[in-house]
Amino acid sequence: DAGVIQSPRHEVTEMGQEVTLRCKPISGHDYLFWYRQTMMRGLELLIYFNNNVPIDDSGMPEDRFSAKMPNASFSTLKIQPSEPRDSAVYFCASSPRRDENTFGSGTRLTVV
Amino acid sequence: EDKVVQSPLSLVVHEGDTVTLNCSYEVTNFRSLLWYKQEKKAPTFLFMLTSSGIEKKSGRLSSILDKKELFSILNITATQTGDSAVYLCAVEARAGGTSYGKLTFGQGTILTVHP
């Protein structure tokens, strides 16, 4: 298995633009998580899905952020419009059960 | 608000030393505590602890939870340069049924092991 695959690896965009981050979880994993990591705030859970259904989105910072999981093998995290304070590394992770999240390599987002 | 505090924030040791990393928490409806190791990129899972006093071990790493005093420690014996990383502690708050609860992460401990 190739692990959790995220794209793009790096994204540089201008303030106000829409940004879409993509994630392919490990096949057979029922849970999918989106995290954000910054120096100031550390690692934060944004939202997670179970069997493609969003379960807890209380970590999503504001309405500019949205996440979807249209099927078991794909999820997106969208920021519209993007702002410089959204600059961070965004991780996707998947898991077959409560423990052992497997993380993707992350997307480093820079909003200028 | 749920809170997880790790100490020390950073630690520098020499190969062969033993280190103890601390994680204290204040969480409503505690469910589990998890330890992760983060090197250059993504965190990798180390342990999940749910019961007090039961040590989990993996090679030179071990961890234990104290639910009465609300803390956990992660021990690394005979440290090696490959142990250099950020060690993250996260606490899961209970949610309904068997679903995942909300995870709150500590700020991490940066461990540097010199040859």
mmCIF file of N, CA, C and O in Angstrom, chain A residues 9-108:
data_model
loop_
_atom_site.group_PDB
_atom_site.id
_atom_site.type_symbol
_atom_site.label_atom_id
_atom_site.label_comp_id
_atom_site.label_asym_id
_atom_site.label_seq_id
_atom_site.Cartn_x
_atom_site.Cartn_y
_atom_site.Cartn_z
ATOM 1 N N ARG A 9 2.100 18.737 -2.687
ATOM 2 C CA ARG A 9 3.045 18.732 -1.568
ATOM 3 C C ARG A 9 3.275 20.152 -1.068
ATOM 4 O O ARG A 9 3.452 20.372 0.136
ATOM 5 N N HIS A 10 3.304 21.079 -2.012
ATOM 6 C CA HIS A 10 3.487 22.495 -1.666
ATOM 7 C C HIS A 10 2.489 23.306 -2.485
ATOM 8 O O HIS A 10 2.211 22.982 -3.634
ATOM 9 N N GLU A 11 1.975 24.360 -1.868
ATOM 10 C CA GLU A 11 1.047 25.243 -2.578
ATOM 11 C C GLU A 11 1.335 26.663 -2.124
ATOM 12 O O GLU A 11 1.340 26.938 -0.913
ATOM 13 N N VAL A 12 1.595 27.521 -3.086
ATOM 14 C CA VAL A 12 1.754 28.943 -2.792
ATOM 15 C C VAL A 12 0.658 29.663 -3.554
ATOM 16 O O VAL A 12 0.510 29.480 -4.763
ATOM 17 N N THR A 13 -0.110 30.468 -2.850
ATOM 18 C CA THR A 13 -1.240 31.131 -3.489
ATOM 19 C C THR A 13 -1.376 32.548 -2.956
ATOM 20 O O THR A 13 -0.830 32.883 -1.904
ATOM 21 N N GLU A 14 -2.100 33.339 -3.686
ATOM 22 C CA GLU A 14 -2.324 34.715 -3.246
ATOM 23 C C GLU A 14 -3.575 34.808 -2.382
ATOM 24 O O GLU A 14 -4.545 34.058 -2.583
ATOM 25 N N MET A 15 -3.524 35.720 -1.469
ATOM 26 C CA MET A 15 -4.664 35.961 -0.590
ATOM 27 C C MET A 15 -5.926 36.155 -1.428
ATOM 28 O O MET A 15 -5.895 36.840 -2.460
ATOM 29 N N GLY A 16 -7.002 35.533 -0.984
ATOM 30 C CA GLY A 16 -8.270 35.665 -1.688
ATOM 31 C C GLY A 16 -8.567 34.546 -2.654
ATOM 32 O O GLY A 16 -9.720 34.356 -3.066
ATOM 33 N N GLN A 17 -7.548 33.777 -3.000
ATOM 34 C CA GLN A 17 -7.746 32.669 -3.935
ATOM 35 C C GLN A 17 -8.313 31.456 -3.210
ATOM 36 O O GLN A 17 -8.148 31.281 -2.007
ATOM 37 N N GLU A 18 -8.950 30.614 -4.006
ATOM 38 C CA GLU A 18 -9.448 29.343 -3.462
ATOM 39 C C GLU A 18 -8.332 28.310 -3.491
ATOM 40 O O GLU A 18 -7.570 28.226 -4.457
ATOM 41 N N VAL A 19 -8.239 27.525 -2.426
ATOM 42 C CA VAL A 19 -7.224 26.473 -2.335
ATOM 43 C C VAL A 19 -7.925 25.146 -2.068
ATOM 44 O O VAL A 19 -8.809 25.080 -1.213
ATOM 45 N N THR A 20 -7.541 24.122 -2.785
ATOM 46 C CA THR A 20 -8.103 22.782 -2.553
ATOM 47 C C THR A 20 -6.977 21.804 -2.301
ATOM 48 O O THR A 20 -6.077 21.645 -3.127
ATOM 49 N N LEU A 21 -7.045 21.161 -1.155
ATOM 50 C CA LEU A 21 -6.071 20.137 -0.781
ATOM 51 C C LEU A 21 -6.743 18.778 -0.918
ATOM 52 O O LEU A 21 -7.924 18.636 -0.580
ATOM 53 N N ARG A 22 -5.961 17.800 -1.357
ATOM 54 C CA ARG A 22 -6.548 16.498 -1.668
ATOM 55 C C ARG A 22 -5.904 15.390 -0.863
ATOM 56 O O ARG A 22 -4.718 15.471 -0.512
ATOM 57 N N CYS A 23 -6.679 14.349 -0.622
ATOM 58 C CA CYS A 23 -6.187 13.231 0.189
ATOM 59 C C CYS A 23 -6.795 11.926 -0.285
ATOM 60 O O CYS A 23 -8.012 11.830 -0.500
ATOM 61 N N LYS A 24 -5.927 10.923 -0.421
ATOM 62 C CA LYS A 24 -6.386 9.564 -0.695
ATOM 63 C C LYS A 24 -5.993 8.713 0.505
ATOM 64 O O LYS A 24 -4.812 8.489 0.750
ATOM 65 N N PRO A 25 -6.963 8.217 1.272
ATOM 66 C CA PRO A 25 -6.624 7.424 2.457
ATOM 67 C C PRO A 25 -6.180 6.021 2.070
ATOM 68 O O PRO A 25 -6.294 5.614 0.915
ATOM 69 N N ILE A 26 -5.699 5.290 3.055
ATOM 70 C CA ILE A 26 -5.343 3.893 2.844
ATOM 71 C C ILE A 26 -6.621 3.087 2.651
ATOM 72 O O ILE A 26 -7.601 3.271 3.390
ATOM 73 N N SER A 27 -6.606 2.230 1.653
ATOM 74 C CA SER A 27 -7.781 1.428 1.346
ATOM 75 C C SER A 27 -8.193 0.596 2.560
ATOM 76 O O SER A 27 -7.361 -0.043 3.202
ATOM 77 N N GLY A 28 -9.483 0.638 2.870
ATOM 78 C CA GLY A 28 -9.984 -0.151 3.998
ATOM 79 C C GLY A 28 -10.039 0.620 5.304
ATOM 80 O O GLY A 28 -10.613 0.149 6.281
ATOM 81 N N HIS A 29 -9.430 1.794 5.345
ATOM 82 C CA HIS A 29 -9.498 2.611 6.564
ATOM 83 C C HIS A 29 -10.824 3.370 6.581
ATOM 84 O O HIS A 29 -11.137 4.112 5.651
ATOM 85 N N ASP A 30 -11.557 3.209 7.673
ATOM 86 C CA ASP A 30 -12.884 3.819 7.754
ATOM 87 C C ASP A 30 -12.863 5.250 8.263
ATOM 88 O O ASP A 30 -13.851 5.961 8.160
ATOM 89 N N TYR A 31 -11.750 5.638 8.910
ATOM 90 C CA TYR A 31 -11.657 6.981 9.476
ATOM 91 C C TYR A 31 -10.683 7.823 8.662
ATOM 92 O O TYR A 31 -9.611 7.345 8.278
ATOM 93 N N LEU A 32 -11.053 9.088 8.443
ATOM 94 C CA LEU A 32 -10.159 10.030 7.778
ATOM 95 C C LEU A 32 -10.163 11.335 8.556
ATOM 96 O O LEU A 32 -11.227 11.814 8.962
ATOM 97 N N PHE A 33 -8.970 11.882 8.741
ATOM 98 C CA PHE A 33 -8.793 13.075 9.571
ATOM 99 C C PHE A 33 -8.052 14.152 8.775
ATOM 100 O O PHE A 33 -7.145 13.838 8.009
ATOM 101 N N TRP A 34 -8.411 15.386 9.007
ATOM 102 C CA TRP A 34 -7.649 16.536 8.508
ATOM 103 C C TRP A 34 -7.099 17.304 9.712
ATOM 104 O O TRP A 34 -7.843 17.661 10.632
ATOM 105 N N TYR A 35 -5.773 17.558 9.666
ATOM 106 C CA TYR A 35 -5.090 18.305 10.720
ATOM 107 C C TYR A 35 -4.392 19.509 10.109
ATOM 108 O O TYR A 35 -4.041 19.527 8.931
ATOM 109 N N ARG A 36 -4.127 20.477 10.971
ATOM 110 C CA ARG A 36 -3.319 21.628 10.575
ATOM 111 C C ARG A 36 -2.211 21.798 11.611
ATOM 112 O O ARG A 36 -2.459 21.672 12.820
ATOM 113 N N GLN A 37 -0.998 22.103 11.130
ATOM 114 C CA GLN A 37 0.118 22.286 12.065
ATOM 115 C C GLN A 37 0.809 23.605 11.787
ATOM 116 O O GLN A 37 1.214 23.890 10.661
ATOM 117 N N THR A 38 0.942 24.422 12.831
ATOM 118 C CA THR A 38 1.682 25.674 12.759
ATOM 119 C C THR A 38 2.611 25.744 13.965
ATOM 120 O O THR A 38 2.414 25.040 14.961
ATOM 121 N N MET A 39 3.587 26.618 13.869
ATOM 122 C CA MET A 39 4.506 26.787 14.996
ATOM 123 C C MET A 39 3.758 27.325 16.208
ATOM 124 O O MET A 39 4.007 26.939 17.343
ATOM 125 N N MET A 40 2.837 28.247 15.949
ATOM 126 C CA MET A 40 2.156 28.912 17.060
ATOM 127 C C MET A 40 1.169 27.990 17.772
ATOM 128 O O MET A 40 1.074 27.999 18.990
ATOM 129 N N ARG A 41 0.414 27.222 17.009
ATOM 130 C CA ARG A 41 -0.700 26.476 17.591
ATOM 131 C C ARG A 41 -0.455 24.970 17.641
ATOM 132 O O ARG A 41 -1.279 24.223 18.162
ATOM 133 N N GLY A 42 0.670 24.524 17.092
ATOM 134 C CA GLY A 42 0.950 23.090 17.098
ATOM 135 C C GLY A 42 0.042 22.353 16.142
ATOM 136 O O GLY A 42 -0.404 22.882 15.136
ATOM 137 N N LEU A 43 -0.260 21.097 16.473
ATOM 138 C CA LEU A 43 -1.079 20.238 15.618
ATOM 139 C C LEU A 43 -2.522 20.292 16.102
ATOM 140 O O LEU A 43 -2.803 20.058 17.274
ATOM 141 N N GLU A 44 -3.430 20.611 15.183
ATOM 142 C CA GLU A 44 -4.849 20.742 15.545
ATOM 143 C C GLU A 44 -5.681 19.845 14.629
ATOM 144 O O GLU A 44 -5.486 19.858 13.418
ATOM 145 N N LEU A 45 -6.626 19.139 15.222
ATOM 146 C CA LEU A 45 -7.568 18.362 14.424
ATOM 147 C C LEU A 45 -8.646 19.307 13.897
ATOM 148 O O LEU A 45 -9.283 20.014 14.670
ATOM 149 N N LEU A 46 -8.845 19.304 12.585
ATOM 150 C CA LEU A 46 -9.852 20.182 11.977
ATOM 151 C C LEU A 46 -11.199 19.472 11.868
ATOM 152 O O LEU A 46 -12.229 19.999 12.262
ATOM 153 N N ILE A 47 -11.187 18.264 11.298
ATOM 154 C CA ILE A 47 -12.422 17.543 11.030
ATOM 155 C C ILE A 47 -12.075 16.077 10.847
ATOM 156 O O ILE A 47 -10.960 15.743 10.467
ATOM 157 N N TYR A 48 -13.031 15.192 11.169
ATOM 158 C CA TYR A 48 -12.812 13.805 10.790
ATOM 159 C C TYR A 48 -14.085 13.174 10.248
ATOM 160 O O TYR A 48 -15.195 13.611 10.572
ATOM 161 N N PHE A 49 -13.897 12.164 9.430
ATOM 162 C CA PHE A 49 -14.975 11.428 8.782
ATOM 163 C C PHE A 49 -14.918 9.970 9.238
ATOM 164 O O PHE A 49 -13.851 9.424 9.469
ATOM 165 N N ASN A 50 -16.087 9.354 9.315
ATOM 166 C CA ASN A 50 -16.184 7.914 9.523
ATOM 167 C C ASN A 50 -17.106 7.378 8.439
ATOM 168 O O ASN A 50 -18.251 7.837 8.321
ATOM 169 N N ASN A 51 -16.594 6.440 7.652
ATOM 170 C CA ASN A 51 -17.372 5.913 6.531
ATOM 171 C C ASN A 51 -17.947 7.040 5.660
ATOM 172 O O ASN A 51 -19.129 7.038 5.325
ATOM 173 N N ASN A 52 -17.096 7.983 5.349
ATOM 174 C CA ASN A 52 -17.383 9.106 4.442
ATOM 175 C C ASN A 52 -18.304 10.163 5.027
ATOM 176 O O ASN A 52 -18.628 11.150 4.346
ATOM 177 N N VAL A 53 -18.730 9.992 6.256
ATOM 178 C CA VAL A 53 -19.651 10.946 6.879
ATOM 179 C C VAL A 53 -18.880 11.836 7.844
ATOM 180 O O VAL A 53 -18.151 11.315 8.691
ATOM 181 N N PRO A 54 -19.021 13.168 7.739
ATOM 182 C CA PRO A 54 -18.328 14.040 8.711
ATOM 183 C C PRO A 54 -18.926 13.839 10.101
ATOM 184 O O PRO A 54 -20.139 13.938 10.278
ATOM 185 N N ILE A 55 -18.054 13.562 11.073
ATOM 186 C CA ILE A 55 -18.514 13.276 12.425
ATOM 187 C C ILE A 55 -18.329 14.480 13.342
ATOM 188 O O ILE A 55 -19.196 14.808 14.130
ATOM 189 N N ASP A 56 -17.174 15.109 13.259
ATOM 190 C CA ASP A 56 -16.878 16.230 14.150
ATOM 191 C C ASP A 56 -16.083 17.266 13.375
ATOM 192 O O ASP A 56 -14.956 16.995 12.974
ATOM 193 N N ASP A 57 -16.693 18.420 13.152
ATOM 194 C CA ASP A 57 -15.985 19.497 12.446
ATOM 195 C C ASP A 57 -15.757 20.686 13.375
ATOM 196 O O ASP A 57 -15.564 21.807 12.902
ATOM 197 N N SER A 58 -15.758 20.429 14.664
ATOM 198 C CA SER A 58 -15.636 21.534 15.613
ATOM 199 C C SER A 58 -14.272 22.210 15.559
ATOM 200 O O SER A 58 -14.113 23.322 16.041
ATOM 201 N N GLY A 59 -13.291 21.546 14.966
ATOM 202 C CA GLY A 59 -11.974 22.150 14.844
ATOM 203 C C GLY A 59 -11.805 23.024 13.621
ATOM 204 O O GLY A 59 -10.786 23.705 13.482
ATOM 205 N N MET A 60 -12.774 23.035 12.737
ATOM 206 C CA MET A 60 -12.676 23.864 11.526
ATOM 207 C C MET A 60 -12.730 25.331 11.962
ATOM 208 O O MET A 60 -13.690 25.757 12.621
ATOM 209 N N PRO A 61 -11.735 26.112 11.569
ATOM 210 C CA PRO A 61 -11.604 27.456 12.143
ATOM 211 C C PRO A 61 -12.744 28.412 11.793
ATOM 212 O O PRO A 61 -13.143 29.194 12.626
ATOM 213 N N GLU A 62 -13.250 28.360 10.618
ATOM 214 C CA GLU A 62 -14.327 29.273 10.245
ATOM 215 C C GLU A 62 -14.961 28.815 8.942
ATOM 216 O O GLU A 62 -14.555 27.824 8.358
ATOM 217 N N ASP A 63 -15.972 29.585 8.518
ATOM 218 C CA ASP A 63 -16.758 29.157 7.355
ATOM 219 C C ASP A 63 -15.953 29.132 6.065
ATOM 220 O O ASP A 63 -16.414 28.554 5.076
ATOM 221 N N ARG A 64 -14.805 29.732 6.053
ATOM 222 C CA ARG A 64 -13.995 29.708 4.831
ATOM 223 C C ARG A 64 -13.452 28.295 4.564
ATOM 224 O O ARG A 64 -13.009 28.004 3.460
ATOM 225 N N PHE A 65 -13.478 27.457 5.575
ATOM 226 C CA PHE A 65 -12.964 26.090 5.458
ATOM 227 C C PHE A 65 -14.124 25.121 5.253
ATOM 228 O O PHE A 65 -15.136 25.204 5.955
ATOM 229 N N SER A 66 -13.929 24.201 4.303
ATOM 230 C CA SER A 66 -14.924 23.143 4.123
ATOM 231 C C SER A 66 -14.204 21.867 3.717
ATOM 232 O O SER A 66 -13.142 21.917 3.103
ATOM 233 N N ALA A 67 -14.770 20.745 4.082
ATOM 234 C CA ALA A 67 -14.177 19.454 3.742
ATOM 235 C C ALA A 67 -15.263 18.522 3.248
ATOM 236 O O ALA A 67 -16.401 18.569 3.733
ATOM 237 N N LYS A 68 -14.888 17.700 2.282
ATOM 238 C CA LYS A 68 -15.830 16.728 1.728
ATOM 239 C C LYS A 68 -15.139 15.381 1.589
ATOM 240 O O LYS A 68 -13.913 15.297 1.459
ATOM 241 N N MET A 69 -15.972 14.346 1.591
ATOM 242 C CA MET A 69 -15.460 13.000 1.323
ATOM 243 C C MET A 69 -16.505 12.308 0.447
ATOM 244 O O MET A 69 -17.391 11.617 0.973
ATOM 245 N N PRO A 70 -16.435 12.496 -0.855
ATOM 246 C CA PRO A 70 -17.482 11.965 -1.729
ATOM 247 C C PRO A 70 -17.481 10.440 -1.838
ATOM 248 O O PRO A 70 -18.516 9.853 -2.166
ATOM 249 N N ASN A 71 -16.331 9.821 -1.556
ATOM 250 C CA ASN A 71 -16.268 8.351 -1.550
ATOM 251 C C ASN A 71 -15.143 7.897 -0.631
ATOM 252 O O ASN A 71 -14.408 8.734 -0.079
ATOM 253 N N ALA A 72 -15.021 6.607 -0.483
ATOM 254 C CA ALA A 72 -14.090 6.061 0.520
ATOM 255 C C ALA A 72 -12.634 6.284 0.161
ATOM 256 O O ALA A 72 -11.750 6.061 0.990
ATOM 257 N N SER A 73 -12.338 6.709 -1.054
ATOM 258 C CA SER A 73 -10.941 6.813 -1.455
ATOM 259 C C SER A 73 -10.494 8.243 -1.748
ATOM 260 O O SER A 73 -9.423 8.463 -2.300
ATOM 261 N N PHE A 74 -11.305 9.228 -1.349
ATOM 262 C CA PHE A 74 -10.941 10.594 -1.703
ATOM 263 C C PHE A 74 -11.588 11.603 -0.766
ATOM 264 O O PHE A 74 -12.776 11.499 -0.446
ATOM 265 N N SER A 75 -10.789 12.590 -0.374
ATOM 266 C CA SER A 75 -11.322 13.687 0.434
ATOM 267 C C SER A 75 -10.641 14.983 0.012
ATOM 268 O O SER A 75 -9.503 14.980 -0.459
ATOM 269 N N THR A 76 -11.352 16.079 0.185
ATOM 270 C CA THR A 76 -10.787 17.393 -0.101
ATOM 271 C C THR A 76 -11.005 18.328 1.078
ATOM 272 O O THR A 76 -11.989 18.213 1.813
ATOM 273 N N LEU A 77 -10.063 19.230 1.244
ATOM 274 C CA LEU A 77 -10.190 20.331 2.201
ATOM 275 C C LEU A 77 -10.049 21.612 1.381
ATOM 276 O O LEU A 77 -9.047 21.792 0.694
ATOM 277 N N LYS A 78 -11.061 22.453 1.459
ATOM 278 C CA LYS A 78 -11.073 23.654 0.632
ATOM 279 C C LYS A 78 -11.058 24.894 1.517
ATOM 280 O O LYS A 78 -11.739 24.929 2.564
ATOM 281 N N ILE A 79 -10.298 25.884 1.101
ATOM 282 C CA ILE A 79 -10.269 27.177 1.795
ATOM 283 C C ILE A 79 -10.624 28.243 0.766
ATOM 284 O O ILE A 79 -9.976 28.377 -0.272
ATOM 285 N N GLN A 80 -11.695 28.973 1.050
ATOM 286 C CA GLN A 80 -12.160 29.984 0.109
ATOM 287 C C GLN A 80 -12.859 31.113 0.865
ATOM 288 O O GLN A 80 -13.888 30.861 1.473
ATOM 289 N N PRO A 81 -12.353 32.328 0.832
ATOM 290 C CA PRO A 81 -11.078 32.745 0.257
ATOM 291 C C PRO A 81 -9.922 32.501 1.234
ATOM 292 O O PRO A 81 -10.122 32.557 2.445
ATOM 293 N N SER A 82 -8.742 32.265 0.714
ATOM 294 C CA SER A 82 -7.593 32.013 1.585
ATOM 295 C C SER A 82 -7.039 33.330 2.134
ATOM 296 O O SER A 82 -7.190 34.400 1.530
ATOM 297 N N GLU A 83 -6.420 33.215 3.323
ATOM 298 C CA GLU A 83 -5.807 34.364 3.984
ATOM 299 C C GLU A 83 -4.401 33.973 4.429
ATOM 300 O O GLU A 83 -4.133 32.781 4.637
ATOM 301 N N PRO A 84 -3.506 34.955 4.610
ATOM 302 C CA PRO A 84 -2.132 34.626 5.033
ATOM 303 C C PRO A 84 -2.079 33.804 6.315
ATOM 304 O O PRO A 84 -1.211 32.947 6.463
ATOM 305 N N ARG A 85 -3.009 34.015 7.233
ATOM 306 C CA ARG A 85 -2.978 33.256 8.497
ATOM 307 C C ARG A 85 -3.355 31.791 8.309
ATOM 308 O O ARG A 85 -3.261 31.011 9.263
ATOM 309 N N ASP A 86 -3.774 31.409 7.119
ATOM 310 C CA ASP A 86 -4.043 29.998 6.828
ATOM 311 C C ASP A 86 -2.762 29.235 6.484
ATOM 312 O O ASP A 86 -2.789 28.003 6.334
ATOM 313 N N SER A 87 -1.656 29.945 6.339
ATOM 314 C CA SER A 87 -0.389 29.298 6.004
ATOM 315 C C SER A 87 -0.032 28.302 7.095
ATOM 316 O O SER A 87 0.012 28.639 8.284
ATOM 317 N N ALA A 88 0.204 27.067 6.696
ATOM 318 C CA ALA A 88 0.457 25.981 7.646
ATOM 319 C C ALA A 88 0.779 24.729 6.851
ATOM 320 O O ALA A 88 0.724 24.718 5.624
ATOM 321 N N VAL A 89 1.101 23.668 7.570
ATOM 322 C CA VAL A 89 1.164 22.346 6.961
ATOM 323 C C VAL A 89 -0.144 21.634 7.285
ATOM 324 O O VAL A 89 -0.531 21.556 8.457
ATOM 325 N N TYR A 90 -0.802 21.133 6.266
ATOM 326 C CA TYR A 90 -2.077 20.439 6.442
ATOM 327 C C TYR A 90 -1.828 18.946 6.235
ATOM 328 O O TYR A 90 -1.339 18.527 5.198
ATOM 329 N N PHE A 91 -2.180 18.180 7.255
ATOM 330 C CA PHE A 91 -2.008 16.736 7.187
ATOM 331 C C PHE A 91 -3.368 16.057 7.061
ATOM 332 O O PHE A 91 -4.341 16.455 7.684
ATOM 333 N N CYS A 92 -3.376 15.004 6.274
ATOM 334 C CA CYS A 92 -4.494 14.088 6.230
ATOM 335 C C CYS A 92 -4.014 12.788 6.862
ATOM 336 O O CYS A 92 -2.847 12.404 6.706
ATOM 337 N N ALA A 93 -4.880 12.120 7.598
ATOM 338 C CA ALA A 93 -4.523 10.838 8.204
ATOM 339 C C ALA A 93 -5.712 9.907 8.074
ATOM 340 O O ALA A 93 -6.858 10.344 8.000
ATOM 341 N N SER A 94 -5.440 8.607 8.054
ATOM 342 C CA SER A 94 -6.539 7.647 8.041
ATOM 343 C C SER A 94 -6.249 6.539 9.044
ATOM 344 O O SER A 94 -5.099 6.352 9.469
ATOM 345 N N SER A 95 -7.295 5.831 9.433
ATOM 346 C CA SER A 95 -7.153 4.800 10.446
ATOM 347 C C SER A 95 -8.268 3.775 10.307
ATOM 348 O O SER A 95 -9.405 4.125 10.003
ATOM 349 N N PRO A 96 -7.945 2.494 10.570
ATOM 350 C CA PRO A 96 -9.001 1.479 10.563
ATOM 351 C C PRO A 96 -9.754 1.419 11.884
ATOM 352 O O PRO A 96 -10.795 0.811 11.982
ATOM 353 N N ARG A 97 -9.212 2.055 12.899
ATOM 354 C CA ARG A 97 -9.825 1.990 14.220
ATOM 355 C C ARG A 97 -9.366 3.209 15.000
ATOM 356 O O ARG A 97 -8.876 4.153 14.416
ATOM 357 N N ARG A 98 -9.555 3.181 16.311
ATOM 358 C CA ARG A 98 -9.320 4.382 17.100
ATOM 359 C C ARG A 98 -7.867 4.782 17.175
ATOM 360 O O ARG A 98 -7.554 5.949 17.308
ATOM 361 N N ASP A 99 -6.988 3.833 17.151
ATOM 362 C CA ASP A 99 -5.593 4.219 17.306
ATOM 363 C C ASP A 99 -4.860 4.111 15.964
ATOM 364 O O ASP A 99 -5.470 3.887 14.942
ATOM 365 N N GLU A 100 -3.580 4.318 15.985
ATOM 366 C CA GLU A 100 -2.733 4.144 14.816
ATOM 367 C C GLU A 100 -3.162 4.946 13.605
ATOM 368 O O GLU A 100 -3.286 4.420 12.505
ATOM 369 N N ASN A 101 -3.412 6.244 13.826
ATOM 370 C CA ASN A 101 -3.539 7.135 12.670
ATOM 371 C C ASN A 101 -2.302 6.995 11.807
ATOM 372 O O ASN A 101 -1.187 7.077 12.313
ATOM 373 N N THR A 102 -2.469 6.823 10.499
ATOM 374 C CA THR A 102 -1.354 6.895 9.570
ATOM 375 C C THR A 102 -1.459 8.221 8.841
ATOM 376 O O THR A 102 -2.466 8.490 8.182
ATOM 377 N N PHE A 103 -0.426 9.023 8.958
ATOM 378 C CA PHE A 103 -0.452 10.360 8.376
ATOM 379 C C PHE A 103 0.111 10.361 6.961
ATOM 380 O O PHE A 103 1.038 9.602 6.647
ATOM 381 N N GLY A 104 -0.405 11.260 6.139
ATOM 382 C CA GLY A 104 0.213 11.563 4.858
ATOM 383 C C GLY A 104 1.408 12.482 5.067
ATOM 384 O O GLY A 104 1.699 12.886 6.200
ATOM 385 N N SER A 105 2.084 12.799 3.992
ATOM 386 C CA SER A 105 3.293 13.624 4.087
ATOM 387 C C SER A 105 2.989 15.100 4.259
ATOM 388 O O SER A 105 3.895 15.883 4.506
ATOM 389 N N GLY A 106 1.740 15.478 4.112
ATOM 390 C CA GLY A 106 1.346 16.858 4.365
ATOM 391 C C GLY A 106 1.412 17.731 3.123
ATOM 392 O O GLY A 106 2.108 17.427 2.146
ATOM 393 N N THR A 107 0.656 18.801 3.171
ATOM 394 C CA THR A 107 0.708 19.860 2.152
ATOM 395 C C THR A 107 1.136 21.137 2.849
ATOM 396 O O THR A 107 0.474 21.578 3.792
ATOM 397 N N ARG A 108 2.237 21.694 2.399
ATOM 398 C CA ARG A 108 2.691 22.983 2.976
ATOM 399 C C ARG A 108 2.040 24.097 2.198
ATOM 400 O O ARG A 108 2.341 24.294 1.017
#
